[in-house]
Structures are given as structure tokens and as C-alpha cells.
């Protein structure tokens, strides 16, 4: 497209309806795995197993010092990044700071569910309106992680926790409208 603004709006719509531009759609094997997953999640024994895994993982993260939300549920464990980094204001994206540091420290990918995702621009031009909570989601995909994977994640999280007071936040340099977490450009607050 010749119009950069129109191209940006089209990319946002693509994200909302089909996924990120680099995803490439779903292959037949992916659809088959989805169908199998829908069957498995109706089995009570499987659901008990999932709940127990998430509970154990949450306990381990808690023992490592992270403020874990309770109860953990079945598909993910949530950490309160706002409580973990009280020295970082919500407008400086503490959940993003934790998520980025987990990735830098050990390649651990999590999801920021704080002000970057759920906050929004102030209509009067002031600082962004923060989200009600600054959470980091440690998702437990079905049939993906082994016990040793989760133990590794706990070790990395403990390393991040040990230097939590040294972490700095981020500023949004550029952002789109809806789904800004996919297109925003961030800069460390220390710069």
C-alpha cells in the first residue's frame, strides 16, 4: 500500500481477525491438534492433572519469591508484576519489564497482561491510563512442557526475582490503536 497509515490500520485488522502477519495461517495438522485438544479437555482425569500441574508450578514460583495469584487455575499461572516491581509506575509497564527480563535471562516467553495490553491513551493527552493490574501470564500449553522445563522456568524466574529492584520500566515510543501490544515500539525508561 502506498499510504503508510492505511497499511498500519490494515495490519491491526489482520491481527484482530487472522493473527500476526508473520503467522502464516493454520495448517491441517494444527487444526487436527486443536480438535484433539477439544476432546482431551473434557476428560476429568486430564483436567485434574492440568490443575495439579498448574498448582505445583505456582507453588514453585512462590517458593522462588514471586508473588503468584491464587488459585492458579488449569492453563496458566499469573504473577503480580506490580507487587514484584513496586518501584516501577504502571505507566512504565512493570509487567513488560518482567516479561522482557525473563526472556533475556533465559529465553522464557510469557505474556504481559498489564498496562501495555489493558491500559489506554488518555483522551486529554496525559499519561496513559493504567490497567487495573500488572500481571505476567506463564501459560502451560497442553502437552508441551516436561517437569524439567518447568523447573528451568522456575530457576530463571528466581534469577529475575533476585534482581527485581534493579529492573527498570519502559516507555511507549509509538503505538497503534487497538491491540497496541503487537505494534508498539518501546524504549527502556532508563534511556
CSV table of C-alpha atoms in Angstrom, one decimal:
chain,number,residue,atom,x,y,z
A,1,UNK,CA,0.0,0.0,0.0
A,2,UNK,CA,1.2,3.5,-0.8
A,3,UNK,CA,-0.4,5.0,2.3
A,4,UNK,CA,1.5,4.1,5.4
A,5,UNK,CA,-1.4,5.0,7.7
A,6,UNK,CA,-3.8,2.8,5.8
A,7,UNK,CA,-1.2,-0.1,5.8
A,8,UNK,CA,-0.9,0.2,9.6
A,9,UNK,CA,-4.7,0.1,10.1
A,10,UNK,CA,-4.9,-2.9,7.8
A,11,UNK,CA,-2.2,-4.8,9.8
A,12,UNK,CA,-4.1,-4.1,13.0
A,13,UNK,CA,-7.3,-5.6,11.5
A,14,UNK,CA,-5.3,-8.6,10.3
A,15,UNK,CA,-4.0,-9.2,13.9
A,16,UNK,CA,-7.6,-8.9,15.3
A,17,UNK,CA,-9.1,-11.3,12.8
A,18,UNK,CA,-6.4,-13.7,11.4
A,19,UNK,CA,-3.3,-13.4,13.6
A,20,UNK,CA,0.0,-11.6,13.4
A,21,UNK,CA,1.2,-11.0,9.8
A,22,UNK,CA,4.1,-13.5,10.2
A,23,UNK,CA,2.0,-16.4,11.5
A,24,UNK,CA,1.0,-17.8,8.0
A,25,UNK,CA,-2.4,-19.3,8.9
A,26,UNK,CA,-3.2,-22.7,10.2
A,27,UNK,CA,-2.1,-26.0,8.6
A,28,UNK,CA,-4.2,-29.1,8.6
A,29,UNK,CA,-2.1,-30.7,11.3
A,30,UNK,CA,-2.7,-27.6,13.5
A,31,UNK,CA,-6.5,-27.9,13.1
A,32,UNK,CA,-6.2,-31.6,13.9
A,33,UNK,CA,-4.3,-30.9,17.1
A,34,UNK,CA,-7.0,-28.3,18.0
A,35,UNK,CA,-9.7,-30.9,17.6
A,36,UNK,CA,-7.8,-33.5,19.7
A,37,UNK,CA,-7.3,-30.9,22.4
A,38,UNK,CA,-11.0,-30.1,22.5
A,39,UNK,CA,-11.7,-33.8,23.1
A,40,UNK,CA,-9.0,-34.1,25.8
A,41,UNK,CA,-10.1,-31.2,27.8
A,42,UNK,CA,-13.5,-32.8,28.6
A,43,UNK,CA,-11.8,-35.7,30.4
A,44,UNK,CA,-12.0,-35.3,34.2
A,45,UNK,CA,-8.7,-37.2,34.8
A,46,UNK,CA,-6.9,-34.9,32.4
A,47,UNK,CA,-8.4,-31.8,34.0
A,48,UNK,CA,-7.3,-32.9,37.4
A,49,UNK,CA,-3.8,-33.5,36.1
A,50,UNK,CA,-3.7,-30.0,34.5
A,51,UNK,CA,-4.9,-28.4,37.7
A,52,UNK,CA,-2.3,-30.2,39.7
A,53,UNK,CA,0.5,-29.2,37.3
A,54,UNK,CA,-0.5,-25.6,37.5
A,55,UNK,CA,-0.8,-25.7,41.3
A,56,UNK,CA,2.6,-27.3,41.6
A,57,UNK,CA,4.2,-24.8,39.2
A,58,UNK,CA,2.6,-21.8,41.0
A,59,UNK,CA,3.9,-23.2,44.4
A,60,UNK,CA,7.4,-23.4,43.0
A,61,UNK,CA,7.3,-19.9,41.6
A,62,UNK,CA,6.0,-18.7,45.0
A,63,UNK,CA,8.8,-20.6,46.8
A,64,UNK,CA,11.2,-18.8,44.4
A,65,UNK,CA,9.8,-15.5,45.8
A,66,UNK,CA,7.4,-14.4,43.1
A,67,UNK,CA,4.0,-13.0,44.0
A,68,UNK,CA,1.7,-15.6,42.5
A,69,UNK,CA,-2.0,-15.1,42.2
A,70,UNK,CA,-4.1,-17.8,43.8
A,71,UNK,CA,-5.8,-20.1,42.8
A,72,UNK,CA,-3.7,-20.9,39.8
A,73,UNK,CA,-6.3,-22.5,37.5
A,74,UNK,CA,-5.5,-25.0,34.8
A,75,UNK,CA,-4.0,-23.3,31.9
A,76,UNK,CA,-1.7,-20.7,33.4
A,77,UNK,CA,0.0,-19.2,36.4
A,78,UNK,CA,-0.2,-15.5,36.9
A,79,UNK,CA,2.5,-13.4,38.7
A,80,UNK,CA,1.7,-9.9,40.1
A,81,UNK,CA,4.4,-7.8,38.4
A,82,UNK,CA,3.1,-4.6,40.2
A,83,UNK,CA,3.8,-6.2,43.5
A,84,UNK,CA,7.1,-7.6,42.3
A,85,UNK,CA,8.3,-4.2,41.0
A,86,UNK,CA,6.7,-1.6,43.2
A,87,UNK,CA,9.4,0.9,42.2
A,88,UNK,CA,8.1,1.0,38.6
A,89,UNK,CA,4.9,3.1,37.9
A,90,UNK,CA,2.2,1.4,35.9
A,91,UNK,CA,2.8,3.8,33.0
A,92,UNK,CA,6.4,2.5,32.8
A,93,UNK,CA,5.0,-1.1,32.2
A,94,UNK,CA,6.3,-3.2,35.1
A,95,UNK,CA,4.7,-6.4,33.6
A,96,UNK,CA,6.6,-5.7,30.3
A,97,UNK,CA,9.8,-5.3,32.3
A,98,UNK,CA,9.3,-8.7,34.0
A,99,UNK,CA,8.4,-10.4,30.7
A,100,UNK,CA,11.4,-8.9,28.9
A,101,UNK,CA,13.8,-9.8,31.7
A,102,UNK,CA,12.6,-13.4,31.8
A,103,UNK,CA,13.3,-13.7,28.1
A,104,UNK,CA,16.7,-12.0,28.3
A,105,UNK,CA,17.7,-14.1,31.4
A,106,UNK,CA,16.8,-17.5,30.0
A,107,UNK,CA,14.6,-17.4,26.8
A,108,UNK,CA,11.4,-17.8,28.9
A,109,UNK,CA,8.5,-16.4,26.9
A,110,UNK,CA,5.5,-15.2,28.9
A,111,UNK,CA,2.7,-12.7,28.2
A,112,UNK,CA,2.4,-9.2,29.6
A,113,UNK,CA,-1.2,-8.5,30.8
A,114,UNK,CA,-0.8,-5.1,32.3
A,115,UNK,CA,-0.9,-1.5,31.0
A,116,UNK,CA,0.6,-2.3,27.6
A,117,UNK,CA,-2.3,-4.7,26.9
A,118,UNK,CA,-5.2,-3.3,29.0
A,119,UNK,CA,-4.2,0.3,29.5
A,120,UNK,CA,-5.1,3.0,27.0
A,121,UNK,CA,-4.2,6.5,25.9
A,122,UNK,CA,-5.6,9.4,28.0
A,123,UNK,CA,-8.1,11.1,25.7
A,124,UNK,CA,-6.9,14.5,27.1
A,125,UNK,CA,-3.3,13.8,26.1
A,126,UNK,CA,-2.0,13.0,29.6
A,127,UNK,CA,-0.1,9.9,30.5
A,128,UNK,CA,-1.6,6.5,29.6
A,129,UNK,CA,-4.5,5.3,31.8
A,130,UNK,CA,-3.0,2.2,33.5
A,131,UNK,CA,-4.6,-1.2,33.7
A,132,UNK,CA,-6.1,-2.3,37.0
A,133,UNK,CA,-3.4,-4.9,37.5
A,134,UNK,CA,0.1,-5.6,36.2
A,135,UNK,CA,0.2,-9.3,35.5
A,136,UNK,CA,2.5,-11.7,33.8
A,137,UNK,CA,1.0,-14.9,32.5
A,138,UNK,CA,3.0,-18.1,32.5
A,139,UNK,CA,0.9,-20.2,30.1
A,140,UNK,CA,1.0,-24.0,30.3
A,141,UNK,CA,0.3,-25.2,26.8
A,142,UNK,CA,-1.3,-28.7,26.5
A,143,UNK,CA,1.3,-31.5,26.1
A,144,UNK,CA,4.3,-29.2,25.7
A,145,UNK,CA,6.3,-28.8,28.9
A,146,UNK,CA,8.0,-31.5,30.9
A,147,UNK,CA,8.8,-31.3,34.6
A,148,UNK,CA,12.4,-30.3,33.7
A,149,UNK,CA,11.1,-27.4,31.5
A,150,UNK,CA,9.1,-26.0,34.4
A,151,UNK,CA,11.9,-26.4,36.8
A,152,UNK,CA,14.1,-24.4,34.4
A,153,UNK,CA,11.5,-21.7,34.2
A,154,UNK,CA,11.4,-21.5,38.0
A,155,UNK,CA,15.2,-21.2,38.1
A,156,UNK,CA,15.1,-18.3,35.5
A,157,UNK,CA,12.2,-16.6,37.4
A,158,UNK,CA,14.2,-16.9,40.7
A,159,UNK,CA,17.1,-15.2,38.9
A,160,UNK,CA,14.9,-12.4,37.8
A,161,UNK,CA,13.3,-12.1,41.2
A,162,UNK,CA,16.8,-11.8,42.8
A,163,UNK,CA,17.4,-8.6,40.8
A,164,UNK,CA,13.9,-7.2,40.7
A,165,UNK,CA,14.9,-4.0,42.5
A,166,UNK,CA,17.4,-3.3,39.6
A,167,UNK,CA,14.9,-3.6,36.8
A,168,UNK,CA,13.6,-0.5,35.0
A,169,UNK,CA,10.4,0.1,33.1
A,170,UNK,CA,9.7,1.0,29.5
A,171,UNK,CA,8.2,4.0,27.7
A,172,UNK,CA,5.9,3.6,24.7
A,173,UNK,CA,7.5,5.5,21.8
A,174,UNK,CA,4.9,4.6,19.2
A,175,UNK,CA,1.6,2.8,19.4
A,176,UNK,CA,-1.3,1.9,17.2
A,177,UNK,CA,-4.9,1.9,18.2
A,178,UNK,CA,-6.5,-1.4,19.2
A,179,UNK,CA,-4.1,-4.3,20.1
A,180,UNK,CA,-1.2,-1.9,20.6
A,181,UNK,CA,0.8,-4.6,22.3
A,182,UNK,CA,1.5,-6.2,18.9
A,183,UNK,CA,2.7,-3.0,17.2
A,184,UNK,CA,4.0,-0.7,19.9
A,185,UNK,CA,7.6,0.5,19.9
A,186,UNK,CA,9.1,0.6,23.4
A,187,UNK,CA,12.2,2.2,24.9
A,188,UNK,CA,13.8,1.4,28.3
A,189,UNK,CA,12.8,4.1,30.8
A,190,UNK,CA,16.5,4.5,31.8
A,191,UNK,CA,17.4,5.8,28.3
